[in-house]
PDB file of C-alpha atoms in Angstrom:
ATOM      1  CA  MET A   1     -76.541 -77.108 -38.599  1.00 46.00           C
ATOM      2  CA  LEU A   2     -74.039 -76.550 -35.758  1.00 51.00           C
ATOM      3  CA  SER A   3     -70.786 -77.858 -37.142  1.00 54.00           C
ATOM      4  CA  ASN A   4     -67.650 -78.398 -35.110  1.00 59.00           C
ATOM      5  CA  GLU A   5     -65.780 -79.312 -38.271  1.00 77.00           C
ATOM      6  CA  TYR A   6     -62.408 -77.597 -38.605  1.00 77.00           C
ATOM      7  CA  PRO A   7     -62.902 -74.697 -41.031  1.00 84.00           C
ATOM      8  CA  SER A   8     -60.597 -74.150 -43.985  1.00 87.00           C
ATOM      9  CA  ILE A   9     -58.590 -70.962 -44.328  1.00 89.00           C
ATOM     10  CA  ALA A  10     -60.955 -69.871 -47.115  1.00 90.00           C
ATOM     11  CA  GLU A  11     -64.025 -70.391 -44.918  1.00 88.00           C
ATOM     12  CA  ARG A  12     -62.521 -68.440 -42.017  1.00 85.00           C
ATOM     13  CA  ARG A  13     -61.740 -65.555 -44.363  1.00 87.00           C
ATOM     14  CA  LYS A  14     -65.320 -65.713 -45.680  1.00 87.00           C
ATOM     15  CA  LEU A  15     -66.546 -65.569 -42.071  1.00 85.00           C
ATOM     16  CA  GLY A  16     -64.341 -62.532 -41.431  1.00 84.00           C
ATOM     17  CA  LEU A  17     -62.008 -64.338 -39.021  1.00 82.00           C
ATOM     18  CA  TYR A  18     -58.284 -63.744 -38.689  1.00 83.00           C
ATOM     19  CA  VAL A  19     -55.932 -66.421 -40.011  1.00 88.00           C
ATOM     20  CA  THR A  20     -52.391 -66.371 -38.599  1.00 90.00           C
ATOM     21  CA  HIS A  21     -49.413 -65.806 -40.871  1.00 93.00           C
ATOM     22  CA  MET A  22     -47.824 -69.007 -39.620  1.00 94.00           C
ATOM     23  CA  GLU A  23     -50.856 -71.058 -40.630  1.00 93.00           C
ATOM     24  CA  VAL A  24     -51.052 -69.441 -44.064  1.00 94.00           C
ATOM     25  CA  GLU A  25     -47.362 -70.063 -44.724  1.00 96.00           C
ATOM     26  CA  LEU A  26     -47.553 -73.657 -43.499  1.00 96.00           C
ATOM     27  CA  ALA A  27     -50.636 -74.292 -45.655  1.00 95.00           C
ATOM     28  CA  GLU A  28     -49.053 -72.756 -48.753  1.00 96.00           C
ATOM     29  CA  ARG A  29     -45.884 -74.829 -48.371  1.00 97.00           C
ATOM     30  CA  PHE A  30     -47.147 -78.108 -46.929  1.00 97.00           C
ATOM     31  CA  GLY A  31     -50.936 -78.121 -47.349  1.00 95.00           C
ATOM     32  CA  GLU A  32     -53.820 -77.213 -45.054  1.00 92.00           C
ATOM     33  CA  HIS A  33     -53.889 -80.657 -43.468  1.00 92.00           C
ATOM     34  CA  ALA A  34     -50.281 -80.331 -42.262  1.00 94.00           C
ATOM     35  CA  ALA A  35     -50.929 -76.779 -41.028  1.00 93.00           C
ATOM     36  CA  ARG A  36     -54.039 -77.928 -39.133  1.00 90.00           C
ATOM     37  CA  LEU A  37     -52.232 -80.864 -37.507  1.00 91.00           C
ATOM     38  CA  PHE A  38     -49.328 -78.639 -36.516  1.00 94.00           C
ATOM     39  CA  LEU A  39     -51.520 -75.959 -34.906  1.00 90.00           C
ATOM     40  CA  GLU A  40     -53.865 -78.437 -33.200  1.00 87.00           C
ATOM     41  CA  ASN A  41     -50.919 -80.167 -31.545  1.00 91.00           C
ATOM     42  CA  PHE A  42     -48.504 -77.312 -30.848  1.00 93.00           C
ATOM     43  CA  GLY A  43     -50.744 -74.220 -30.839  1.00 89.00           C
ATOM     44  CA  GLY A  44     -51.037 -72.061 -27.752  1.00 88.00           C
ATOM     45  CA  GLY A  45     -47.585 -72.714 -26.414  1.00 89.00           C
ATOM     46  CA  GLU A  46     -43.884 -72.524 -27.041  1.00 93.00           C
ATOM     47  CA  LEU A  47     -42.199 -75.030 -29.292  1.00 95.00           C
ATOM     48  CA  PHE A  48     -38.478 -75.687 -29.038  1.00 95.00           C
ATOM     49  CA  VAL A  49     -36.902 -75.573 -32.490  1.00 96.00           C
ATOM     50  CA  PRO A  50     -33.556 -77.399 -32.568  1.00 96.00           C
ATOM     51  CA  LEU A  51     -30.374 -76.369 -34.386  1.00 95.00           C
ATOM     52  CA  LYS A  52     -30.697 -79.320 -36.768  1.00 96.00           C
ATOM     53  CA  ALA A  53     -33.734 -81.263 -37.946  1.00 96.00           C
ATOM     54  CA  THR A  54     -34.022 -84.849 -36.749  1.00 96.00           C
ATOM     55  CA  ASP A  55     -36.546 -87.566 -37.459  1.00 96.00           C
ATOM     56  CA  ASP A  56     -37.271 -88.071 -33.753  1.00 97.00           C
ATOM     57  CA  HIS A  57     -38.386 -84.458 -33.108  1.00 96.00           C
ATOM     58  CA  PRO A  58     -42.156 -84.226 -32.362  1.00 96.00           C
ATOM     59  CA  VAL A  59     -42.734 -81.970 -35.409  1.00 97.00           C
ATOM     60  CA  SER A  60     -40.953 -84.426 -37.721  1.00 97.00           C
ATOM     61  CA  LYS A  61     -42.974 -87.311 -36.325  1.00 97.00           C
ATOM     62  CA  LEU A  62     -46.295 -85.497 -36.708  1.00 96.00           C
ATOM     63  CA  VAL A  63     -46.071 -83.550 -39.980  1.00 96.00           C
ATOM     64  CA  GLY A  64     -42.691 -84.387 -41.462  1.00 96.00           C
ATOM     65  CA  ARG A  65     -39.078 -83.393 -41.282  1.00 97.00           C
ATOM     66  CA  ASP A  66     -39.506 -80.842 -44.086  1.00 97.00           C
ATOM     67  CA  VAL A  67     -41.805 -78.793 -41.813  1.00 97.00           C
ATOM     68  CA  LEU A  68     -39.210 -78.843 -39.049  1.00 97.00           C
ATOM     69  CA  GLU A  69     -36.506 -77.778 -41.533  1.00 97.00           C
ATOM     70  CA  TRP A  70     -38.734 -74.880 -42.628  1.00 97.00           C
ATOM     71  CA  LEU A  71     -39.231 -73.825 -38.988  1.00 97.00           C
ATOM     72  CA  ILE A  72     -35.457 -73.850 -38.443  1.00 96.00           C
ATOM     73  CA  THR A  73     -34.910 -71.744 -41.573  1.00 96.00           C
ATOM     74  CA  LYS A  74     -37.759 -69.336 -40.794  1.00 95.00           C
ATOM     75  CA  TYR A  75     -37.334 -68.879 -37.012  1.00 95.00           C
ATOM     76  CA  GLY A  76     -33.915 -70.256 -36.129  1.00 94.00           C
ATOM     77  CA  SER A  77     -33.336 -72.478 -33.130  1.00 93.00           C
ATOM     78  CA  GLY A  78     -34.913 -71.751 -29.774  1.00 94.00           C
ATOM     79  CA  ALA A  79     -38.421 -71.259 -28.446  1.00 95.00           C
ATOM     80  CA  VAL A  80     -41.101 -70.259 -30.953  1.00 95.00           C
ATOM     81  CA  GLU A  81     -44.577 -69.142 -29.862  1.00 94.00           C
ATOM     82  CA  VAL A  82     -47.103 -71.144 -31.888  1.00 94.00           C
ATOM     83  CA  PRO A  83     -50.555 -69.542 -32.325  1.00 90.00           C
ATOM     84  CA  HIS A  84     -53.724 -71.401 -31.421  1.00 84.00           C
ATOM     85  CA  GLY A  85     -55.440 -73.298 -34.187  1.00 75.00           C
ATOM     86  CA  ALA A  86     -58.834 -72.267 -35.496  1.00 74.00           C
ATOM     87  CA  MET A  87     -60.727 -74.497 -33.093  1.00 69.00           C
ATOM     88  CA  SER A  88     -59.406 -73.129 -29.811  1.00 70.00           C
ATOM     89  CA  SER A  89     -62.371 -72.769 -27.457  1.00 66.00           C
ATOM     90  CA  LYS A  90     -62.931 -69.065 -28.152  1.00 72.00           C
ATOM     91  CA  ASN A  91     -62.484 -69.426 -31.905  1.00 78.00           C
ATOM     92  CA  ALA A  92     -64.714 -72.497 -32.052  1.00 81.00           C
ATOM     93  CA  GLN A  93     -67.614 -70.543 -30.574  1.00 85.00           C
ATOM     94  CA  ALA A  94     -67.042 -67.604 -32.943  1.00 87.00           C
ATOM     95  CA  ILE A  95     -66.918 -69.983 -35.898  1.00 87.00           C
ATOM     96  CA  ARG A  96     -70.201 -71.680 -34.903  1.00 89.00           C
ATOM     97  CA  ILE A  97     -71.929 -68.300 -34.486  1.00 92.00           C
ATOM     98  CA  ARG A  98     -70.559 -66.914 -37.757  1.00 91.00           C
ATOM     99  CA  ARG A  99     -71.450 -70.070 -39.699  1.00 90.00           C
ATOM    100  CA  LEU A 100     -75.071 -69.734 -38.594  1.00 93.00           C
ATOM    101  CA  ILE A 101     -75.095 -66.038 -39.488  1.00 93.00           C
ATOM    102  CA  VAL A 102     -73.678 -66.600 -42.977  1.00 92.00           C
ATOM    103  CA  ASN A 103     -75.337 -69.902 -43.868  1.00 91.00           C
ATOM    104  CA  THR A 104     -78.852 -69.442 -42.449  1.00 91.00           C
ATOM    105  CA  THR A 105     -81.515 -66.783 -42.072  1.00 89.00           C
ATOM    106  CA  LEU A 106     -82.104 -67.588 -38.402  1.00 91.00           C
ATOM    107  CA  SER A 107     -82.955 -64.686 -36.114  1.00 91.00           C
ATOM    108  CA  THR A 108     -80.455 -63.437 -33.556  1.00 91.00           C
ATOM    109  CA  VAL A 109     -82.581 -65.039 -30.833  1.00 92.00           C
ATOM    110  CA  GLU A 110     -82.423 -68.435 -32.558  1.00 93.00           C
ATOM    111  CA  ILE A 111     -78.671 -68.104 -33.142  1.00 93.00           C
ATOM    112  CA  ALA A 112     -78.163 -67.163 -29.499  1.00 92.00           C
ATOM    113  CA  LYS A 113     -80.148 -70.170 -28.294  1.00 92.00           C
ATOM    114  CA  LEU A 114     -78.361 -72.631 -30.581  1.00 92.00           C
ATOM    115  CA  THR A 115     -74.880 -71.369 -29.692  1.00 90.00           C
ATOM    116  CA  ARG A 116     -75.628 -70.621 -26.024  1.00 89.00           C
ATOM    117  CA  VAL A 117     -74.579 -66.985 -26.193  1.00 91.00           C
ATOM    118  CA  SER A 118     -76.546 -63.849 -25.404  1.00 93.00           C
ATOM    119  CA  ARG A 119     -78.660 -62.117 -28.044  1.00 93.00           C
ATOM    120  CA  ARG A 120     -76.333 -59.158 -27.603  1.00 95.00           C
ATOM    121  CA  THR A 121     -73.335 -61.301 -28.597  1.00 93.00           C
ATOM    122  CA  ALA A 122     -75.163 -62.557 -31.689  1.00 93.00           C
ATOM    123  CA  ARG A 123     -76.179 -58.977 -32.662  1.00 93.00           C
ATOM    124  CA  ARG A 124     -72.651 -57.654 -32.072  1.00 94.00           C
ATOM    125  CA  THR A 125     -71.206 -60.422 -34.213  1.00 93.00           C
ATOM    126  CA  ILE A 126     -73.585 -59.558 -37.067  1.00 93.00           C
ATOM    127  CA  CYS A 127     -72.642 -55.865 -36.790  1.00 93.00           C
ATOM    128  CA  THR A 128     -68.930 -56.679 -36.729  1.00 92.00           C
ATOM    129  CA  MET A 129     -69.294 -58.875 -39.800  1.00 91.00           C
ATOM    130  CA  ARG A 130     -71.255 -56.189 -41.684  1.00 91.00           C
ATOM    131  CA  GLU A 131     -68.625 -53.568 -40.818  1.00 91.00           C
ATOM    132  CA  ALA A 132     -65.926 -55.930 -42.125  1.00 89.00           C
ATOM    133  CA  GLY A 133     -67.815 -56.235 -45.430  1.00 89.00           C
ATOM    134  CA  VAL A 134     -68.899 -59.863 -45.002  1.00 88.00           C
ATOM    135  CA  ALA A 135     -71.888 -60.672 -47.233  1.00 85.00           C
ATOM    136  CA  LEU A 136     -74.813 -61.691 -45.016  1.00 87.00           C
ATOM    137  CA  PRO A 137     -78.227 -63.106 -45.902  1.00 85.00           C
ATOM    138  CA  HIS A 138     -81.322 -61.036 -45.135  1.00 79.00           C
ATOM    139  CA  ARG A 139     -82.579 -61.709 -41.619  1.00 74.00           C
ATOM    140  CA  PRO A 140     -86.346 -61.618 -41.041  1.00 66.00           C
ATOM    141  CA  GLN A 141     -87.529 -58.989 -38.590  1.00 64.00           C
ATOM    142  CA  ASN A 142     -89.342 -60.092 -35.463  1.00 60.00           C
ATOM    143  CA  PRO A 143     -93.016 -59.174 -36.145  1.00 57.00           C
ATOM    144  CA  LYS A 144     -93.754 -58.662 -32.423  1.00 58.00           C
ATOM    145  CA  SER A 145     -91.104 -55.956 -32.100  1.00 52.00           C
ATOM    146  CA  LYS A 146     -92.551 -54.096 -35.143  1.00 50.00           C
ATOM    147  CA  GLU A 147     -96.041 -54.066 -33.591  1.00 50.00           C
ATOM    148  CA  LYS A 148     -94.754 -52.238 -30.505  1.00 48.00           C
ATOM    149  CA  PHE A 149     -93.569 -49.296 -32.604  1.00 45.00           C
ATOM    150  CA  GLU A 150     -96.612 -49.147 -34.908  1.00 50.00           C
ATOM    151  CA  LYS A 151     -99.147 -48.657 -32.116  1.00 48.00           C
TER     152      LYS A 151
END
């Protein structure tokens, strides 16, 4: 139920999560696997892009010289800030919470317990997703809380 599997771009969009322009462009040109490898290894820091592509550059070794050539064309030589991949620690938690919200009918309390966040965080995430227009399954109401108001 709690998956740490790297989500595809399509799944993150379905979950209402932002996907960086760099990742989208890399995926469109070189495939999602290459984009994922690139961001997992270089994300969250600066990457030095050389004047000319070489086979011994870390990018060439990891995902291919054609990716490095694209970076040179797109950004020029120098330092390029590479965004975090989808499974950075903060994103990983958001993805786990959102997967449970979209793929199950668990209560906010159950989601909070499984993901080790507060009920408030789970409720806020559901509200944020609804406001963004994400289709959510019906969540059962807690019968105990209804009884308090009916008395």
